[in-house]
CSV table of C-alpha atoms in Angstrom, one decimal:
chain,number,residue,atom,x,y,z
A,160,MET,CA,8.9,-3.9,4.8
A,161,THR,CA,12.0,-5.3,3.5
A,162,ARG,CA,12.6,-8.2,1.3
A,163,VAL,CA,14.7,-9.5,-1.6
A,164,LEU,CA,12.7,-10.2,-4.7
A,165,LEU,CA,13.7,-12.3,-7.7
A,166,LEU,CA,14.3,-10.3,-10.8
A,167,VAL,CA,11.4,-11.8,-12.6
A,168,VAL,CA,9.0,-10.6,-9.8
A,169,VAL,CA,10.5,-7.1,-9.9
A,170,LEU,CA,10.0,-6.9,-13.6
A,171,ALA,CA,6.4,-8.2,-13.3
A,172,LEU,CA,5.6,-5.5,-10.8
A,173,ALA,CA,7.2,-2.8,-12.8
A,174,ALA,CA,5.2,-3.7,-15.8
A,175,GLY,CA,2.0,-4.0,-13.9
A,176,CYS,CA,2.0,-0.8,-11.8
A,177,SER,CA,0.7,2.5,-13.0
A,178,THR,CA,2.1,5.8,-11.9
A,179,THR,CA,-1.3,7.4,-11.8
A,180,ALA,CA,-3.5,4.7,-10.6
A,181,GLY,CA,-5.8,5.3,-7.6
A,182,ALA,CA,-6.0,3.4,-4.4
A,183,GLY,CA,-7.2,0.3,-6.1
A,184,SER,CA,-4.3,-0.2,-8.5
A,185,GLY,CA,-1.6,-2.7,-8.5
A,186,GLY,CA,0.6,-4.9,-10.6
A,187,SER,CA,-0.9,-8.1,-12.0
A,188,GLY,CA,2.1,-10.2,-11.0
A,189,GLY,CA,2.0,-9.2,-7.4
A,190,PRO,CA,4.8,-9.5,-4.9
A,191,SER,CA,5.9,-12.6,-3.1
A,192,PRO,CA,4.4,-13.0,0.4
A,193,SER,CA,6.6,-12.5,3.5
A,194,PRO,CA,8.0,-15.5,5.4
A,195,VAL,CA,5.2,-15.3,8.0
A,196,ALA,CA,2.4,-14.7,5.6
A,197,ALA,CA,0.8,-18.1,6.4
A,198,SER,CA,-0.9,-16.4,9.4
A,199,ALA,CA,-1.8,-13.2,7.6
A,200,PRO,CA,-4.8,-14.4,5.6
A,201,ALA,CA,-6.6,-15.5,8.8
A,202,ASP,CA,-5.7,-12.1,10.4
A,203,VAL,CA,-7.0,-10.2,7.4
A,204,ALA,CA,-10.2,-12.2,7.2
A,205,ARG,CA,-10.9,-11.5,10.9
A,206,GLY,CA,-10.1,-7.9,10.4
A,207,VAL,CA,-12.5,-7.6,7.5
A,208,ASP,CA,-15.2,-9.3,9.6
A,209,ALA,CA,-14.6,-6.7,12.4
A,210,LEU,CA,-15.1,-3.9,10.0
A,211,VAL,CA,-18.3,-5.5,8.6
A,212,ALA,CA,-19.6,-6.0,12.1
A,213,ALA,CA,-19.0,-2.4,13.1
A,214,ALA,CA,-20.7,-0.8,10.1
A,215,GLU,CA,-24.1,0.9,10.4
A,216,GLU,CA,-26.7,1.0,7.7
A,217,HIS,CA,-27.4,4.5,6.3
A,218,PRO,CA,-31.0,5.1,5.3
A,219,GLY,CA,-30.0,6.8,2.1
A,220,GLY,CA,-27.8,3.9,1.1
A,221,GLY,CA,-24.5,2.3,2.1
A,222,ARG,CA,-22.9,1.8,5.4
A,223,ALA,CA,-20.9,4.1,7.8
A,224,TRP,CA,-18.6,3.7,10.7
A,225,ALA,CA,-18.4,5.5,14.0
A,226,SER,CA,-15.0,6.9,14.6
A,227,VAL,CA,-13.5,6.3,18.1
A,228,ILE,CA,-11.1,9.2,17.6
A,229,GLN,CA,-13.8,11.6,16.4
A,230,ALA,CA,-16.6,10.1,18.5
A,231,PRO,CA,-19.5,10.0,18.0
A,232,HIS,CA,-19.3,11.0,14.4
A,233,ARG,CA,-19.7,9.0,11.2
A,234,GLN,CA,-16.9,10.7,9.2
A,235,VAL,CA,-16.7,10.7,5.4
A,236,ASP,CA,-13.0,11.3,5.0
A,237,ARG,CA,-9.8,9.5,4.3
A,238,ASP,CA,-8.3,10.2,7.7
A,239,VAL,CA,-10.8,8.6,10.1
A,240,GLY,CA,-13.9,8.1,7.9
A,241,ALA,CA,-15.6,5.9,5.3
A,242,ALA,CA,-13.3,6.9,2.5
A,243,GLY,CA,-10.2,5.7,4.3
A,244,ILE,CA,-11.9,2.5,5.4
A,245,ALA,CA,-12.9,1.8,1.8
A,246,ALA,CA,-9.2,2.3,0.8
A,247,GLY,CA,-8.2,-0.5,3.2
A,248,LEU,CA,-11.0,-2.7,2.0
A,249,LEU,CA,-9.9,-2.1,-1.6
A,250,ALA,CA,-6.4,-3.3,-0.7
A,251,VAL,CA,-7.8,-6.5,0.7
A,252,ALA,CA,-10.1,-6.9,-2.4
A,253,GLU,CA,-7.0,-6.6,-4.6
A,254,GLY,CA,-4.7,-8.9,-2.7
A,255,ALA,CA,-6.2,-11.3,-0.1
A,256,PRO,CA,-5.3,-14.9,-1.0
A,257,ASP,CA,-8.9,-16.1,-0.2
A,258,ALA,CA,-11.4,-15.2,-2.9
A,259,ALA,CA,-14.3,-15.1,-0.4
A,260,VAL,CA,-12.4,-12.6,1.7
A,261,ARG,CA,-11.7,-10.5,-1.5
A,262,ASP,CA,-15.4,-10.5,-2.4
A,263,ARG,CA,-16.5,-9.6,1.1
A,264,ALA,CA,-14.0,-6.7,1.2
A,265,LEU,CA,-15.1,-5.4,-2.2
A,266,ASP,CA,-18.8,-5.5,-1.2
A,267,THR,CA,-18.1,-3.6,1.9
A,268,ALA,CA,-15.9,-1.0,0.1
A,269,ARG,CA,-18.9,-0.5,-2.3
A,270,ASP,CA,-21.1,0.0,0.8
A,271,ALA,CA,-18.7,2.7,2.0
A,272,ALA,CA,-18.8,4.3,-1.4
A,273,ASP,CA,-22.6,4.3,-1.4
A,274,PHE,CA,-22.6,6.0,1.9
A,275,LEU,CA,-20.3,8.7,0.5
A,276,VAL,CA,-22.6,9.2,-2.5
A,277,ALA,CA,-25.6,9.5,-0.2
A,278,ALA,CA,-23.7,11.8,2.2
A,279,GLN,CA,-23.3,14.6,-0.4
A,280,ARG,CA,-25.1,17.9,0.3
A,281,GLY,CA,-25.0,19.4,-3.2
A,282,PRO,CA,-23.0,17.7,-6.0
A,283,GLY,CA,-19.5,16.9,-4.9
A,284,ARG,CA,-19.8,18.6,-1.5
A,285,PHE,CA,-19.1,16.1,1.4
A,286,PRO,CA,-19.9,17.3,4.9
A,287,ASP,CA,-17.4,16.3,7.5
A,288,TYR,CA,-19.8,13.8,9.0
A,289,VAL,CA,-23.3,12.5,8.7
A,290,ASP,CA,-24.7,11.2,12.0
A,291,PRO,CA,-27.9,9.4,13.0
A,292,GLY,CA,-30.3,11.4,15.1
A,293,PRO,CA,-31.3,10.4,18.7
A,294,ASP,CA,-32.9,7.0,19.0
A,295,GLY,CA,-32.1,6.2,15.4
A,296,GLY,CA,-33.8,9.4,14.0
A,297,GLU,CA,-33.0,11.1,10.8
A,298,TRP,CA,-29.3,11.4,9.9
A,299,ALA,CA,-28.0,14.9,9.9
A,300,PRO,CA,-24.8,16.3,8.4
A,301,ALA,CA,-22.2,18.6,9.7
A,302,GLY,CA,-22.7,22.2,8.6
A,303,TYR,CA,-19.3,22.5,6.9
A,304,ALA,CA,-17.2,20.6,4.3
A,305,TYR,CA,-13.5,20.4,3.8
A,306,SER,CA,-11.5,20.7,0.6
A,307,SER,CA,-8.4,18.7,1.6
A,308,TYR,CA,-7.2,15.2,0.8
A,309,ASP,CA,-7.3,13.8,4.4
A,310,ASP,CA,-10.5,15.6,5.4
A,311,GLY,CA,-12.6,16.3,2.4
A,312,ALA,CA,-13.4,16.4,-1.3
A,313,ALA,CA,-9.9,15.8,-2.7
A,314,GLY,CA,-9.4,12.5,-1.0
A,315,VAL,CA,-13.0,11.4,-1.3
A,316,ALA,CA,-12.9,12.0,-5.1
A,317,ASP,CA,-9.7,10.0,-5.4
A,318,LEU,CA,-11.3,7.1,-3.5
A,319,LEU,CA,-14.6,7.1,-5.4
A,320,TRP,CA,-12.7,7.0,-8.7
A,321,SER,CA,-10.8,4.0,-7.5
A,322,VAL,CA,-14.0,2.2,-6.4
A,323,GLY,CA,-15.5,3.0,-9.8
A,324,GLU,CA,-12.4,1.5,-11.5
A,325,ARG,CA,-12.5,-1.6,-9.4
A,326,THR,CA,-16.2,-2.3,-9.7
A,327,GLY,CA,-16.8,-1.0,-13.3
A,328,GLU,CA,-19.6,1.3,-12.0
A,329,GLN,CA,-19.5,4.7,-13.7
A,330,ARG,CA,-21.7,6.3,-11.0
A,331,TYR,CA,-18.8,6.4,-8.6
A,332,ARG,CA,-16.5,8.1,-11.1
A,333,ASP,CA,-19.2,10.6,-11.9
A,334,VAL,CA,-19.4,11.6,-8.3
A,335,ALA,CA,-15.6,11.8,-8.1
A,336,LEU,CA,-15.7,14.3,-11.0
A,337,ASP,CA,-18.5,16.2,-9.2
A,338,ALA,CA,-16.2,16.6,-6.2
A,339,ALA,CA,-13.4,17.8,-8.5
A,340,ALA,CA,-15.8,20.3,-10.0
A,341,TRP,CA,-16.7,21.5,-6.4
A,342,LEU,CA,-13.0,22.1,-5.8
A,343,VAL,CA,-12.6,24.0,-9.1
A,344,GLU,CA,-15.6,26.2,-8.0
A,345,ARG,CA,-14.0,26.9,-4.6
A,346,ALA,CA,-10.6,27.8,-6.1
A,347,GLU,CA,-9.6,31.3,-5.2
A,348,ASP,CA,-7.5,34.0,-6.7
A,349,VAL,CA,-4.4,35.0,-4.7
A,350,PRO,CA,-4.0,38.8,-4.1
A,351,GLY,CA,-1.2,40.2,-6.1
A,352,ALA,CA,-0.8,37.1,-8.3
A,353,PRO,CA,-2.2,36.3,-11.8
A,354,ALA,CA,-5.8,35.2,-11.7
A,355,CYS,CA,-6.8,31.5,-11.1
A,356,PRO,CA,-6.3,29.1,-12.8
A,357,ALA,CA,-2.7,30.5,-13.3
A,358,VAL,CA,-2.3,30.7,-9.5
A,359,CYS,CA,-4.9,29.2,-7.2
A,360,ARG,CA,-5.5,28.4,-3.5
A,361,TRP,CA,-8.1,26.7,-1.5
A,362,ALA,CA,-9.5,27.4,2.0
A,363,TRP,CA,-9.5,24.3,4.1
A,364,SER,CA,-13.2,24.6,5.0
A,365,ASP,CA,-16.2,26.2,3.4
A,366,ASP,CA,-17.4,27.6,6.8
A,367,GLY,CA,-15.9,30.3,9.0
A,368,GLU,CA,-12.7,32.3,8.7
A,369,PRO,CA,-10.6,30.9,5.8
A,370,SER,CA,-7.5,29.0,6.7
A,371,TYR,CA,-5.0,28.4,3.9
A,372,ARG,CA,-3.0,25.3,4.6
A,373,ASN,CA,-0.2,23.9,2.5
A,374,GLY,CA,0.2,20.2,3.4
A,375,MET,CA,-0.6,16.9,1.7
A,376,GLY,CA,-3.1,16.1,4.4
A,377,GLU,CA,-5.0,19.3,5.1
A,378,GLY,CA,-3.9,21.7,2.4
A,379,GLN,CA,-2.9,22.7,-1.1
A,380,ALA,CA,-0.4,19.9,-1.8
A,381,GLY,CA,-3.0,17.2,-1.4
A,382,ILE,CA,-5.6,19.0,-3.5
A,383,VAL,CA,-3.0,19.6,-6.2
A,384,TYR,CA,-2.1,15.9,-6.2
A,385,ALA,CA,-5.7,14.8,-6.4
A,386,LEU,CA,-6.7,17.2,-9.2
A,387,SER,CA,-3.6,16.2,-11.2
A,388,VAL,CA,-4.3,12.4,-11.1
A,389,LEU,CA,-8.0,12.9,-11.7
A,390,ALA,CA,-7.1,15.1,-14.8
A,391,GLU,CA,-5.0,12.3,-16.1
A,392,ARG,CA,-7.6,9.6,-15.5
A,393,SER,CA,-10.5,11.6,-16.9
A,394,GLY,CA,-8.8,13.5,-19.7
A,395,ASP,CA,-10.2,16.8,-18.3
A,396,ARG,CA,-7.6,19.4,-19.1
A,397,ARG,CA,-9.4,22.0,-16.9
A,398,LEU,CA,-8.5,19.9,-13.8
A,399,ALA,CA,-4.9,19.8,-15.0
A,400,GLU,CA,-4.9,23.6,-15.3
A,401,TYR,CA,-6.2,24.0,-11.7
A,402,ALA,CA,-3.6,21.5,-10.4
A,403,ALA,CA,-0.8,23.5,-12.0
A,404,GLY,CA,-2.3,26.7,-10.6
A,405,GLY,CA,-2.3,25.2,-7.2
A,406,GLY,CA,1.3,24.1,-7.6
A,407,ALA,CA,2.2,27.7,-8.7
A,408,TYR,CA,0.7,28.9,-5.4
A,409,LEU,CA,2.7,26.3,-3.4
A,410,LEU,CA,5.9,27.6,-5.0
A,411,THR,CA,5.1,31.0,-3.6
A,412,GLN,CA,4.7,29.5,-0.2
A,413,GLN,CA,8.1,27.7,-0.3
A,414,GLY,CA,10.7,29.6,1.6
A,415,PRO,CA,14.1,30.6,0.2
A,416,ASP,CA,15.5,27.7,2.3
A,417,GLY,CA,13.2,25.2,0.5
A,418,GLY,CA,11.1,24.8,3.6
A,419,MET,CA,7.3,24.8,3.5
A,420,PRO,CA,5.2,26.3,6.3
A,421,GLU,CA,2.2,24.4,7.4
A,422,ARG,CA,-0.1,27.4,6.8
A,423,ALA,CA,0.1,30.7,5.1
A,424,ASP,CA,0.0,32.6,8.4
A,425,VAL,CA,2.9,30.8,10.1
A,426,SER,CA,6.7,30.7,9.5
A,427,ALA,CA,7.6,27.4,11.0
A,428,ARG,CA,8.8,24.8,8.5
A,429,ASN,CA,7.5,21.3,9.0
A,430,THR,CA,9.6,18.4,7.7
A,431,GLY,CA,7.2,15.6,7.3
A,432,PHE,CA,4.8,14.2,4.7
A,433,LEU,CA,1.5,15.4,6.3
A,434,SER,CA,2.2,19.1,6.5
A,435,GLY,CA,5.8,19.8,5.5
A,436,ALA,CA,8.6,19.6,3.0
A,437,ALA,CA,8.3,15.8,2.2
A,438,GLY,CA,4.6,16.2,1.2
A,439,ALA,CA,5.4,19.3,-0.8
A,440,ALA,CA,8.2,17.4,-2.6
A,441,PHE,CA,5.7,14.6,-3.4
A,442,SER,CA,3.2,17.0,-4.9
A,443,PHE,CA,5.9,18.9,-6.9
A,444,LEU,CA,7.2,15.5,-8.2
A,445,ARG,CA,3.7,14.6,-9.3
A,446,LEU,CA,3.3,17.9,-11.2
A,447,TYR,CA,6.7,17.5,-12.8
A,448,GLN,CA,5.6,14.1,-14.0
A,449,ALA,CA,2.4,15.4,-15.4
A,450,THR,CA,3.7,18.7,-17.0
A,451,GLY,CA,7.4,18.3,-17.5
A,452,GLU,CA,7.8,21.8,-16.2
A,453,GLN,CA,11.2,22.7,-14.7
A,454,ARG,CA,9.7,24.9,-12.0
A,455,PHE,CA,8.1,21.9,-10.3
A,456,ARG,CA,11.2,19.8,-10.5
A,457,ASP,CA,13.1,22.7,-8.9
A,458,GLY,CA,10.5,23.0,-6.2
A,459,ALA,CA,10.8,19.3,-5.4
A,460,SER,CA,14.6,19.6,-5.3
A,461,ARG,CA,14.6,22.6,-3.0
A,462,ALA,CA,12.2,20.8,-0.6
A,463,LEU,CA,14.5,17.8,-0.5
A,464,GLU,CA,17.6,19.9,0.0
A,465,PHE,CA,15.9,21.6,2.9
A,466,LEU,CA,15.4,18.1,4.4
A,467,ASP,CA,19.1,17.4,4.0
A,468,ARG,CA,20.0,20.7,5.9
A,469,SER,CA,17.5,20.0,8.7
A,470,ALA,CA,18.5,16.3,9.2
A,471,VAL,CA,20.2,15.1,12.3
A,472,GLU,CA,22.8,12.3,12.1
A,473,ASP,CA,22.1,9.7,14.7
A,474,ARG,CA,23.0,6.0,15.3
A,475,GLY,CA,24.4,5.5,11.8
A,476,GLY,CA,21.3,6.9,10.2
A,477,ARG,CA,19.4,10.2,9.8
A,478,THR,CA,16.3,11.6,11.5
A,479,TRP,CA,14.4,14.9,11.5
A,480,PRO,CA,12.9,17.3,14.0
A,481,ILE,CA,9.2,17.8,13.4
A,482,TRP,CA,9.7,21.4,12.5
A,483,VAL,CA,12.3,24.2,12.4
A,484,ASP,CA,12.1,27.9,12.3
A,485,PRO,CA,13.1,30.0,9.3
A,486,THR,CA,16.7,30.3,10.6
A,487,GLY,CA,17.0,26.5,10.8
A,488,ALA,CA,16.7,26.4,14.6
A,489,VAL,CA,14.8,23.4,15.9
A,490,GLY,CA,11.3,24.3,17.0
A,491,ASN,CA,9.9,20.9,17.9
A,492,PRO,CA,12.8,18.6,18.8
A,493,ARG,CA,10.7,15.4,18.8
A,494,ARG,CA,12.0,13.1,16.1
A,495,ALA,CA,9.0,11.1,14.8
A,496,THR,CA,9.3,7.7,13.3
A,497,GLY,CA,6.2,7.3,11.2
A,498,MET,CA,4.7,8.1,7.8
A,499,GLU,CA,2.8,11.2,8.9
A,500,GLU,CA,5.5,13.3,10.5
A,501,GLY,CA,8.6,11.2,10.6
A,502,ALA,CA,11.5,9.4,9.0
A,503,ALA,CA,9.3,6.7,7.3
A,504,GLY,CA,7.4,9.3,5.3
A,505,ILE,CA,10.5,11.3,4.4
A,506,GLY,CA,12.3,8.1,3.3
A,507,TRP,CA,9.3,7.0,1.2
A,508,VAL,CA,9.2,10.3,-0.8
A,509,SER,CA,13.0,10.2,-1.1
A,510,LEU,CA,12.9,6.7,-2.8
A,511,GLN,CA,10.5,8.1,-5.4
A,512,ALA,CA,12.6,11.2,-5.9
A,513,ALA,CA,15.7,9.1,-6.6
A,514,ALA,CA,13.9,7.4,-9.5
A,515,ILE,CA,12.1,10.5,-10.9
A,516,LEU,CA,15.1,12.9,-10.6
A,517,ASP,CA,17.7,10.2,-11.3
A,518,ASP,CA,19.8,11.2,-8.3
A,519,ASP,CA,21.2,8.6,-5.9
A,520,ALA,CA,21.5,11.3,-3.1
A,521,HIS,CA,17.8,10.8,-2.6
A,522,ARG,CA,18.1,7.1,-2.2
A,523,GLU,CA,20.9,7.6,0.3
A,524,ARG,CA,18.5,9.8,2.3
A,525,ALA,CA,15.9,7.1,2.2
A,526,GLU,CA,18.4,4.5,3.4
A,527,ALA,CA,19.7,6.7,6.2
A,528,ALA,CA,16.1,7.1,7.4
A,529,GLY,CA,15.8,3.3,7.3
A,530,ARG,CA,18.9,2.8,9.3
A,531,TRP,CA,17.7,5.1,12.0
A,532,LEU,CA,14.3,3.3,12.1
A,533,LEU,CA,16.1,0.0,12.6
A,534,ALA,CA,18.2,1.6,15.4
A,535,VAL,CA,15.2,2.9,17.4
A,536,ALA,CA,12.8,-0.1,16.9
A,537,ASP,CA,11.4,-1.9,19.9
A,538,THR,CA,11.8,-5.7,19.4
A,539,ARG,CA,10.3,-8.3,21.7
A,540,ASP,CA,9.0,-11.8,21.3
A,541,GLY,CA,9.9,-11.7,17.6
A,542,GLY,CA,7.7,-8.6,16.9
A,543,THR,CA,8.9,-5.1,15.9
A,544,SER,CA,7.3,-1.8,16.7
A,545,TRP,CA,8.3,1.9,16.9
A,546,PRO,CA,7.5,4.6,19.5
A,547,GLU,CA,5.6,7.5,18.0
A,548,PHE,CA,8.7,9.6,18.5
A,549,GLU,CA,12.0,8.8,20.1
A,550,GLY,CA,11.4,8.2,23.8
A,551,ALA,CA,7.6,8.2,23.7
A,552,SER,CA,5.6,5.8,25.8
A,553,THR,CA,3.0,5.5,23.0
A,554,THR,CA,3.4,2.9,20.3
A,555,HIS,CA,1.0,3.2,17.4
A,556,LEU,CA,-0.2,0.2,15.4
A,557,SER,CA,-1.5,2.2,12.4
A,558,THR,CA,-0.3,3.5,9.1
A,559,ASN,CA,0.1,7.2,10.1
A,560,SER,CA,2.5,6.9,13.0
A,561,GLY,CA,2.8,3.2,13.7
A,562,ALA,CA,4.0,-0.3,12.9
A,563,ALA,CA,1.8,-0.7,9.8
A,564,GLY,CA,3.1,2.4,8.1
A,565,THR,CA,6.7,2.2,9.2
A,566,GLY,CA,6.8,-1.5,8.5
A,567,TRP,CA,5.3,-0.9,5.1
A,568,TYR,CA,8.0,1.7,4.3
A,569,LEU,CA,10.8,-0.7,5.4
A,570,ASP,CA,9.3,-3.4,3.2
A,571,THR,CA,9.5,-1.1,0.3
A,572,LEU,CA,13.0,0.0,1.1
A,573,GLY,CA,14.1,-3.6,1.3
A,574,ARG,CA,12.6,-4.3,-2.1
A,575,VAL,CA,14.5,-1.4,-3.7
A,576,THR,CA,17.8,-2.1,-2.0
A,577,GLY,CA,17.8,-5.8,-1.4
A,578,GLU,CA,18.9,-5.3,2.2
A,579,THR,CA,17.5,-8.1,4.4
A,580,SER,CA,17.6,-6.1,7.6
A,581,TYR,CA,14.8,-3.9,6.3
A,582,ARG,CA,12.8,-6.9,5.3
A,583,ASP,CA,13.3,-8.5,8.7
A,584,ALA,CA,12.0,-5.4,10.4
A,585,ALA,CA,8.9,-5.4,8.2
A,586,VAL,CA,8.3,-9.1,9.0
A,587,GLY,CA,8.7,-8.2,12.7
A,588,ALA,CA,6.1,-5.5,12.3
A,589,GLN,CA,3.8,-8.1,10.8
A,590,ARG,CA,4.4,-10.4,13.8
A,591,PHE,CA,3.8,-7.5,16.2
A,592,LEU,CA,0.4,-6.7,14.6
A,593,ALA,CA,-0.6,-10.3,14.6
A,594,GLY,CA,0.0,-10.5,18.3
A,595,ALA,CA,-1.9,-7.2,19.0
A,596,GLN,CA,-5.1,-8.2,17.2
A,597,LEU,CA,-8.0,-8.2,19.5
A,598,PRO,CA,-10.5,-11.1,20.0
A,599,ASP,CA,-13.1,-9.3,17.8
A,600,GLY,CA,-10.6,-9.1,14.9
A,601,SER,CA,-9.9,-5.4,15.2
A,602,TRP,CA,-6.7,-3.6,16.3
A,603,PRO,CA,-6.4,-0.8,18.9
A,604,SER,CA,-5.0,2.4,17.6
A,605,ASN,CA,-2.1,2.4,20.0
A,606,LEU,CA,-0.5,1.0,23.1
A,607,THR,CA,0.3,3.5,25.8
A,608,ASP,CA,2.5,2.1,28.5
A,609,GLY,CA,1.7,-1.3,27.0
A,610,ARG,CA,-2.1,-0.9,27.3
A,611,PRO,CA,-4.5,-0.8,24.3
A,612,ARG,CA,-6.0,2.6,23.7
A,613,LEU,CA,-8.7,3.8,21.2
A,614,VAL,CA,-10.0,0.3,20.9
A,615,GLY,CA,-12.2,-0.3,17.9
A,616,GLU,CA,-11.0,2.6,15.7
A,617,PRO,CA,-11.8,1.4,12.2
A,618,SER,CA,-9.9,4.0,10.1
A,619,TRP,CA,-7.1,3.8,7.6
A,620,HIS,CA,-4.8,6.3,9.3
A,621,TRP,CA,-5.4,5.3,12.9
A,622,GLY,CA,-7.0,1.9,13.0
A,623,THR,CA,-8.0,-1.5,11.5
A,624,ALA,CA,-8.3,-0.5,7.8
A,625,GLY,CA,-4.7,0.6,7.5
A,626,VAL,CA,-3.4,-2.4,9.3
A,627,LEU,CA,-5.4,-4.6,6.9
A,628,GLY,CA,-3.7,-2.8,4.0
A,629,PHE,CA,-0.2,-3.5,5.3
A,630,LEU,CA,-1.0,-7.2,6.2
A,631,THR,CA,-2.4,-7.7,2.7
A,632,ARG,CA,0.7,-6.3,1.2
A,633,MET,CA,2.8,-8.6,3.3
A,634,SER,CA,0.7,-11.5,2.1
A,635,GLY,CA,1.6,-10.8,-1.5
A,636,GLY,CA,-1.0,-8.2,-2.3
A,637,PRO,CA,-0.2,-5.7,-5.1
A,638,MET,CA,-1.2,-2.4,-3.4
A,639,ASP,CA,1.7,-0.3,-2.2
A,640,THR,CA,0.2,2.7,-0.4
A,641,PRO,CA,1.7,3.3,3.0
A,642,ALA,CA,0.8,7.0,2.7
A,643,MET,CA,-2.6,6.2,1.2
A,644,GLN,CA,-1.5,7.7,-2.2
A,645,PRO,CA,0.2,5.1,-4.4
A,646,PRO,CA,3.8,5.8,-5.2
A,647,LEU,CA,4.5,8.0,-8.2
A,648,VAL,CA,6.8,5.3,-9.7
A,649,PRO,CA,6.8,1.5,-9.0
A,650,LEU,CA,9.0,0.8,-6.0
A,651,GLY,CA,9.4,-3.0,-6.4
């Protein structure tokens, strides 16, 4: 997502963006549209229509969507559920050029939020899914609920607060705080450590054998991030204490090499944003912003130094294996491209680290990731896409591992650096997605050997909602959220 912005536009964005705003935030000036943005409003309008057509009325209020990936469930979460779909619709509501499309998107985001409110089983507890019974019978929930950002209460709370901000309806923010309170109630002491809230951890699920995961998507880092931003928005210092306590636990999980295992019971160090060092660095940077505490700055620096040591120089750029063992030996040699596990996500965090830590080495890491992404891109008929990992036969279209997320990162990198090659690749991703849109207005989750797969997936991470977010950004929309969380500092 690369482009050169006039200085006045950069200044307008920097003045308008908030470092702690939720998914619905953005600068009032807004970025300039891409050179092919003339087609994007029509693509976005058709995509919104596809989401509206796929929605199902919930008898308790609101509308839900059936996930193709998690079929047949009507998920609540940010990953494949209503919360993530609402995030994409909020992006459209903030930035689509056509007022009627903005209104339709906001109305549908409110419907998704109403479903989330109705889906609760106890204040702030969101079951993994709520499904209709046979022949349209009574809707029934899953018997378990998750704590994490991608799968449960942390991410749902962040989204509902954003809907409340955008609509002015306090009831959504009240439920967001209920979800934060549910997380506080579920916070656990750590054996051998000072009592929570000095040091806290969370089990991924409230059912079965506890699993303590560390990542932004499924674990501690994402919960810490959500509690920290909700504390700032609400003024609730208790949430800030629990966020810092979760950060203290994450510091104990960080290896002496700066690496972060995906779970407390494994030693492998993941590199990416979802479950590894990049996501840990993002969470530590957020805590450093909120608290000014050196321990969190140091944790972020160690995680980023780990990424430098585990990087592979290739084709004039830099890439990363998905994970390495504690000795630094490569465990999974696949070198992913996307926001979730790959170079795009590592580069995106590095851009923010460069600004927050005032260190150009982090910007160079971000640019090296960008150069590698340019080198491994597939370009045909004016469109640009990326394999899931180098040599893969699967090409994702989505934000997590595909053209929408990687193109979004390259657009951001181009804004920061002024390099037109990054901008051109982002515009190519926009063209690729325009060409891949299906007749009903949706997008397939991926192309495998050139054939559409997981057709009709509505979600942010894997489907239509995330593609809409990227295309709206390329049309001049203000929301800059390739990883779903907004950047910690304005990135152009």
